[in-house]
Coordinates of C-alpha atoms in Angstrom, one line a residue:
M1 CA 0.0 0.0 0.0
R2 CA 1.2 3.5 -0.8
I3 CA 0.1 6.3 1.5
Y4 CA 0.1 9.9 0.5
E5 CA 0.2 12.1 3.6
I6 CA -1.2 15.4 2.5
A7 CA 0.0 18.5 4.4
T8 CA -2.3 21.5 4.7
G9 CA -0.1 24.1 3.0
Y10 CA -0.3 26.4 6.1
T11 CA 3.5 26.1 6.7
P12 CA 6.0 23.6 5.3
V13 CA 6.6 20.4 7.1
P14 CA 8.6 20.1 9.3
A15 CA 6.9 23.1 11.0
K16 CA 9.1 25.7 12.5
M17 CA 6.1 27.1 14.5
G18 CA 3.3 25.8 16.6
A19 CA 1.1 24.2 13.9
A20 CA -0.6 21.2 15.3
T21 CA -1.9 19.6 12.1
E22 CA 1.5 20.0 10.4
I23 CA 3.1 18.3 13.4
V24 CA 0.7 15.4 13.0
V25 CA 1.5 15.0 9.3
E26 CA 5.2 15.2 10.0
E27 CA 5.1 12.6 12.7
L28 CA 2.9 10.2 10.7
V29 CA 5.3 10.4 7.8
K30 CA 8.2 9.5 10.1
A31 CA 6.3 6.7 11.8
F32 CA 5.1 5.2 8.5
E33 CA 8.7 5.3 7.2
K34 CA 10.0 3.7 10.4
I35 CA 7.6 0.7 10.2
G36 CA 8.4 0.2 6.5
E37 CA 5.3 1.6 4.8
D38 CA 5.5 3.2 1.4
V39 CA 4.6 6.8 2.4
I40 CA 4.9 10.0 0.4
L41 CA 4.7 13.5 1.9
V42 CA 2.7 15.9 -0.3
D43 CA 3.4 19.5 0.8
I44 CA 3.7 23.1 -0.2
Q45 CA 7.0 24.1 -1.8
N46 CA 9.7 24.5 0.8
E47 CA 11.8 27.7 0.4
D48 CA 15.0 25.9 1.6
G49 CA 14.3 22.9 -0.6
N50 CA 14.6 20.4 2.2
H51 CA 11.8 18.5 3.8
G52 CA 14.0 15.7 5.0
Y53 CA 11.9 12.7 4.1
K54 CA 12.5 9.8 1.7
K55 CA 9.7 10.6 -0.7
V56 CA 8.2 14.1 -1.2
V57 CA 5.9 15.6 -3.8
E58 CA 6.0 19.4 -3.7
V59 CA 3.1 21.5 -4.6
Q60 CA 4.2 24.6 -6.5
V61 CA 2.6 27.9 -5.6
P62 CA 3.5 31.6 -6.4
R63 CA 6.1 33.0 -4.0
K64 CA 3.7 35.4 -2.3
Y65 CA 1.6 32.4 -1.1
R66 CA 4.5 30.6 0.5
T67 CA 4.6 32.8 3.6
T68 CA 2.8 31.7 6.8
D69 CA -0.1 34.0 7.8
V70 CA -0.9 33.5 11.5
S71 CA -3.8 36.1 11.5
L72 CA -6.1 33.6 9.8
G73 CA -7.8 36.4 7.8
L74 CA -8.5 36.9 4.2
A75 CA -4.9 36.4 3.0
H76 CA -4.8 33.1 4.9
K77 CA -8.1 31.9 3.2
L78 CA -6.8 33.0 -0.2
K79 CA -3.6 31.0 0.3
R80 CA -5.6 28.0 1.3
I81 CA -7.6 28.2 -1.9
V82 CA -4.5 28.7 -4.1
Y83 CA -2.6 25.9 -2.5
S84 CA -5.7 23.5 -2.6
I85 CA -6.3 24.1 -6.3
N86 CA -2.6 23.5 -7.1
L87 CA -2.6 20.5 -4.8
A88 CA -5.6 19.0 -6.7
M89 CA -3.7 19.4 -10.0
T90 CA -0.6 17.8 -8.5
L91 CA -2.6 14.9 -7.2
K92 CA -4.3 14.4 -10.5
K93 CA -0.9 13.9 -12.1
E94 CA 0.0 11.4 -9.5
L95 CA -3.2 9.4 -9.9
K96 CA -2.8 9.2 -13.6
S97 CA 0.5 7.5 -13.1
I98 CA -0.9 4.9 -10.7
N99 CA -1.7 1.5 -12.2
D100 CA -2.3 -1.4 -9.9
T101 CA -0.8 0.0 -6.7
E102 CA -3.3 0.2 -3.8
C103 CA -3.2 3.8 -2.6
V104 CA -4.6 6.0 0.1
L105 CA -4.8 9.8 -0.1
H106 CA -4.9 11.0 3.5
F107 CA -6.2 14.6 3.8
H108 CA -6.1 16.7 7.0
N109 CA -7.8 20.0 5.9
Q110 CA -11.2 20.8 4.5
Y111 CA -10.0 23.2 1.8
N112 CA -7.5 20.6 0.5
C113 CA -10.0 17.8 0.4
F114 CA -13.0 19.8 -0.9
F115 CA -11.1 21.2 -3.9
F116 CA -9.7 17.8 -4.7
F117 CA -13.3 16.4 -4.9
L118 CA -14.3 19.5 -6.9
L119 CA -11.5 19.3 -9.5
T120 CA -11.0 15.6 -10.1
S121 CA -13.2 13.1 -11.9
K122 CA -15.1 10.3 -10.1
K123 CA -13.3 7.8 -12.4
L124 CA -9.9 9.1 -11.2
R125 CA -10.9 9.1 -7.6
K126 CA -12.0 5.4 -7.8
K127 CA -8.3 4.5 -8.2
V128 CA -7.6 5.4 -4.5
T129 CA -9.0 5.3 -1.0
I130 CA -9.7 8.8 0.2
A131 CA -9.2 9.2 4.0
Y132 CA -10.0 12.4 5.9
T133 CA -9.0 13.2 9.5
N134 CA -11.1 15.8 11.2
H135 CA -8.9 18.1 13.3
S136 CA -11.4 20.9 13.7
Y137 CA -12.1 21.7 17.4
I138 CA -15.6 23.1 16.8
W139 CA -17.1 19.6 16.3
Q140 CA -16.6 18.9 20.0
G141 CA -19.3 21.4 20.9
D142 CA -23.1 21.0 21.5
W143 CA -24.9 20.9 18.2
S144 CA -27.4 23.5 19.1
E145 CA -24.5 25.9 19.8
I146 CA -22.3 25.1 16.8
K147 CA -24.7 24.4 14.0
G148 CA -24.7 28.0 12.7
S149 CA -20.9 28.1 12.5
I150 CA -20.8 24.7 10.9
K151 CA -23.2 25.8 8.1
K152 CA -21.3 29.0 7.6
R153 CA -17.6 28.1 7.9
Y154 CA -17.4 24.3 7.7
F155 CA -19.7 23.4 4.8
Q156 CA -16.6 22.2 2.9
E157 CA -15.7 19.9 5.7
C158 CA -19.3 18.5 5.8
Y159 CA -18.9 17.7 2.1
C160 CA -15.6 16.0 2.7
L161 CA -16.9 14.0 5.7
R162 CA -19.8 12.7 3.6
H163 CA -17.8 11.8 0.5
A164 CA -14.5 10.4 2.0
D165 CA -14.1 6.6 2.1
K166 CA -12.7 6.7 5.6
V167 CA -13.2 9.4 8.3
F168 CA -11.0 9.6 11.4
I169 CA -12.1 11.6 14.4
L170 CA -10.2 12.6 17.6
N171 CA -13.1 12.6 20.1
R172 CA -16.5 11.0 20.7
S173 CA -18.5 14.2 20.5
T174 CA -17.2 14.8 16.9
A175 CA -18.3 11.3 16.0
N176 CA -21.8 11.9 17.4
N177 CA -22.2 15.2 15.7
I178 CA -21.1 14.1 12.2
I179 CA -23.1 10.9 12.3
E180 CA -26.3 12.4 13.7
H181 CA -26.3 15.8 12.1
V182 CA -24.2 15.6 8.9
N183 CA -25.4 12.1 7.9
V184 CA -21.9 10.6 7.8
A185 CA -22.1 6.8 7.5
K186 CA -21.3 5.3 10.9
D187 CA -19.4 2.3 9.5
K188 CA -16.7 4.6 7.9
V189 CA -15.9 6.6 11.0
Y190 CA -12.8 5.6 13.1
Y191 CA -11.7 6.9 16.4
I192 CA -8.0 7.9 16.4
I193 CA -5.5 9.6 18.8
N194 CA -2.6 11.8 18.2
G195 CA 0.8 10.8 19.5
V196 CA 3.9 12.4 21.0
N197 CA 7.6 12.3 20.0
G198 CA 9.4 11.0 23.0
D199 CA 12.8 11.9 21.6
E200 CA 11.9 15.6 21.2
Y201 CA 9.9 15.9 24.3
R202 CA 11.9 14.4 27.2
P203 CA 13.0 15.2 30.8
L204 CA 16.1 17.4 31.2
T205 CA 18.6 17.2 34.0
A206 CA 18.1 19.4 37.1
E207 CA 21.3 21.3 36.1
D208 CA 19.9 21.9 32.6
K209 CA 16.6 23.2 34.0
E210 CA 18.4 25.6 36.4
N211 CA 20.5 26.9 33.5
I212 CA 17.4 27.5 31.4
K213 CA 15.7 29.4 34.3
T214 CA 18.8 31.5 34.8
Q215 CA 19.0 32.4 31.1
M216 CA 15.3 33.4 31.2
G217 CA 15.7 35.5 34.3
V218 CA 13.4 33.3 36.4
K219 CA 15.9 31.5 38.6
G220 CA 14.3 30.3 41.9
K221 CA 10.8 30.8 40.5
R222 CA 7.9 28.3 40.7
I223 CA 6.5 28.2 37.2
Y224 CA 3.1 27.3 35.8
G225 CA 2.6 27.4 32.1
Q226 CA 0.4 27.2 29.0
I227 CA 1.2 26.6 25.4
G228 CA -1.2 27.5 22.6
S229 CA -2.4 30.2 20.3
V230 CA -3.4 33.3 22.3
C231 CA -7.1 33.6 21.9
E232 CA -10.4 33.3 23.8
R233 CA -10.8 29.6 22.9
K234 CA -7.5 28.7 24.5
N235 CA -8.6 30.6 27.6
Q236 CA -5.2 31.9 28.9
L237 CA -7.0 34.6 30.9
E238 CA -9.0 32.0 32.8
A239 CA -5.8 30.2 33.8
I240 CA -4.4 33.5 35.1
K241 CA -7.6 34.3 37.0
A242 CA -7.5 30.8 38.6
L243 CA -3.8 31.2 39.5
T244 CA -4.2 34.8 40.8
P245 CA -4.5 33.8 44.5
I246 CA -1.2 31.8 44.3
L247 CA 0.6 34.6 42.4
R248 CA -0.5 37.3 44.8
M249 CA 0.4 35.1 47.8
D250 CA 3.8 34.1 46.5
E251 CA 5.8 36.5 44.4
N252 CA 8.1 33.6 43.5
S253 CA 5.3 31.9 41.6
I254 CA 4.8 32.9 37.9
F255 CA 2.7 32.0 34.9
C256 CA 4.3 31.9 31.5
F257 CA 2.5 31.3 28.2
A258 CA 3.6 30.9 24.6
G259 CA 1.9 30.8 21.2
G260 CA 1.0 33.0 18.3
I261 CA -1.3 35.9 19.0
I262 CA -4.5 35.3 17.2
S263 CA -6.4 38.1 18.9
D264 CA -4.6 41.3 19.9
D265 CA -7.7 42.4 21.9
Y266 CA -7.6 39.2 23.9
F267 CA -3.9 39.6 24.6
D268 CA -4.5 43.1 25.8
K269 CA -7.2 41.8 28.1
I270 CA -4.7 39.4 29.7
M271 CA -2.2 42.2 30.3
A272 CA -4.8 44.6 31.6
Y273 CA -6.1 42.0 34.1
S274 CA -2.6 41.2 35.2
E275 CA -1.9 44.9 35.8
E276 CA -5.1 45.4 37.7
K277 CA -4.4 42.5 40.1
G278 CA -0.8 43.6 40.7
I279 CA 0.7 40.4 39.1
R280 CA 1.9 41.9 35.8
N281 CA 5.6 41.1 36.6
Q282 CA 4.5 37.5 37.3
V283 CA 2.8 36.9 33.9
L284 CA 5.3 36.3 31.2
Y285 CA 4.5 36.0 27.5
L286 CA 7.3 34.1 25.7
G287 CA 6.2 34.6 22.1
E288 CA 5.8 32.0 19.4
L289 CA 8.1 29.0 20.1
E290 CA 9.4 26.6 17.5
P291 CA 8.3 23.0 18.3
G292 CA 11.0 20.7 19.7
E293 CA 13.9 21.9 21.8
K294 CA 12.6 25.3 22.9
L295 CA 9.2 24.1 23.7
N296 CA 10.6 21.1 25.6
E297 CA 12.6 23.5 27.8
I298 CA 9.4 25.3 28.8
Y299 CA 7.6 22.0 29.6
N300 CA 10.6 21.0 31.8
I301 CA 10.8 24.2 33.9
C302 CA 7.1 24.2 34.7
E303 CA 5.7 22.5 37.8
A304 CA 2.5 22.0 35.8
M305 CA 0.7 23.1 32.7
V306 CA -2.7 24.8 33.2
F307 CA -4.9 24.3 30.1
P308 CA -8.5 25.5 30.6
S309 CA -9.1 25.5 26.8
K310 CA -12.8 25.6 25.9
Q311 CA -12.6 23.3 22.9
E312 CA -9.9 21.0 21.4
A313 CA -10.1 18.2 18.9
F314 CA -7.1 16.7 20.7
G315 CA -4.7 18.5 23.0
L316 CA -1.2 17.7 21.6
V317 CA 0.3 19.9 24.3
I318 CA -1.0 17.5 27.0
T319 CA 1.0 14.5 25.7
E320 CA 4.1 16.7 24.8
A321 CA 4.2 18.0 28.4
A322 CA 3.7 14.5 29.8
A323 CA 6.6 13.1 27.7
A324 CA 8.7 15.8 29.3
G325 CA 7.5 14.6 32.7
T326 CA 5.1 17.5 33.4
P327 CA 1.4 17.0 34.3
T328 CA -1.3 19.1 32.8
L329 CA -4.5 20.3 34.5
I330 CA -7.4 20.5 32.0
S331 CA -10.8 22.1 32.1
S332 CA -13.9 19.9 32.5
T333 CA -15.1 20.7 29.0
L334 CA -12.2 18.8 27.3
E335 CA -12.7 15.1 26.4
F336 CA -9.1 14.0 26.9
E337 CA -9.2 10.9 29.1
T338 CA -8.0 11.4 32.7
K339 CA -4.6 10.0 33.2
P340 CA -1.8 10.3 35.8
F341 CA -0.4 13.1 33.7
C342 CA -3.8 14.7 32.9
I343 CA -5.8 16.0 35.8
R344 CA -9.3 17.4 35.3
F345 CA -10.4 20.4 37.4
T346 CA -14.0 21.8 37.6
D347 CA -13.5 25.4 38.9
E348 CA -10.9 27.8 40.3
D349 CA -11.1 26.3 43.8
D350 CA -10.7 22.8 42.5
L351 CA -7.7 23.9 40.4
L352 CA -6.0 25.4 43.5
D353 CA -6.6 22.1 45.4
K354 CA -5.2 20.0 42.6
L355 CA -2.1 22.2 42.3
K356 CA -1.2 21.5 45.9
G357 CA 0.2 18.1 44.9
F358 CA 0.3 15.5 42.2
S359 CA 0.3 11.8 42.9
A360 CA 2.2 10.9 39.7
S361 CA 6.0 11.4 39.5
R362 CA 7.6 12.9 36.4
E363 CA 8.8 9.5 35.5
T364 CA 5.3 8.1 35.7
C365 CA 4.0 10.9 33.5
R366 CA 6.5 10.1 30.8
K367 CA 6.1 6.4 31.0
E368 CA 2.3 6.6 30.7
A369 CA 2.4 9.0 27.8
L370 CA 4.9 7.0 25.7
S371 CA 3.2 3.7 26.4
E372 CA -0.2 4.9 25.0
Y373 CA 0.6 7.7 22.6
G374 CA 3.7 6.7 20.6
W375 CA 3.4 7.7 16.9
E376 CA 4.1 4.2 15.7
T377 CA 1.0 3.1 17.7
V378 CA -1.0 5.9 16.0
A379 CA 0.3 4.9 12.6
G380 CA -0.8 1.3 13.2
M381 CA -4.3 2.5 14.1
Y382 CA -4.5 4.4 10.8
L383 CA -3.3 1.4 8.9
Q384 CA -5.9 -0.8 10.4
G385 CA -8.6 1.8 9.4
F386 CA -7.1 2.1 5.8
L387 CA -7.2 -1.7 5.3
E388 CA -10.7 -2.4 6.6

C-alpha cells in the first residue's frame, strides 16, 4: 500500500512554528517510514528545498503564497484556496501514473479535500481510497450551539466527511455530531488519537533546568505554564484568573504562556487584568516558540501546565508535556481521558486544590504518555482503518 500524507499548506513540514496539524503530518510520515510503509509526503514548496523525508511531492505555488499568515484572515483563506487548487492538480498527475498500486490519499484539511473532490473526476478518484482526518475543534461542541458556525464556515468539511471513504475523528463528540447531524455513515468513522515524539519531548537534568531558568531570568521561581495560540478559545485569561491567589500570595510563583497571538484584543485583556491584580511582573509572554527543543525546555521548567481551553479536537500539548515529565490540568469541557499526567479540574477552587500536589511522578507521566501515545502506535491505528 502507498500512503500519500497530504500536508495542509499552512506552513511547510517540518513546522518551525506551533502548527498542530503539520506536526501530526510530520510525525505520521516519520512513523510510517519507520515501520516500513510506502509513504509519500505531499506538501507546499519549501523555500529551503529540504523536507528531510524519503519521498516528497512538492506543490508549486506563487512565492507570495509561501509565507505563513498567522492572522487567519482573508490572506490566509486565499492562500488555502490557491494551494488547494494547485494541490488538486498535482494529485491528478500522481493518480494518472498509478496502475495497480493500492493507494490512500490522507487529507487533513477541509479546503484541500474539498477542492480535490471538486476538481477531479469520479473515475480518477476510484483508483484510490480517500481518507480524511477531522482536526477541527468546533465539532466537540453541543450541536445547538455550533450548527450555525458549521453551516457558515465548515460546509466544505461537511462535504468531505460525507464523501471520503474513511473518516478519522479525535473525540467522541465529533463522531456523534457528524453521524447524527451531517449524515456521515457510521461504518466509515474511526476513532484515532494523536501521538507524541518522546525523543523531542523528554525530561532534562536538574542542572539543565536551572541553567534555562537563569537564562530566562526566572531563577528560583515556581513556574506554571500554558502553550497554545493566544485567543479566547485557549482561555489563557481563565488560567491566570485561577492562579491569581497563588501569584498574589507568593511572588516567586509565575505564569508563562507561549503561542502565536490570534487576537490582539484578547492579549490586551490578559495584560490589563494582570496589571489590575498587581501580578503583571509574574505573567510572562514568551512569544511563538518553535516545536521541539525550545518548547521542551518550557515544559521542563514548569511545575504543571494549566490548560483551561474551551474546545480541542485533541490536545497535543498535553502529551508533549507528559513526555517531558510534566502533568497538565485541564478544564472539565475537554474530552481528553483522565490519566496520571492529565488531571481534570472543575472550577478555580478545585484547580488550586489540585495544584497543591500530584500523585504521579515525572517518571510516571512520561512512561504513561509514551506507552499509549507513541506515533508508531497511532500509525498502526491508521493502517488498520485504511485496510478495513
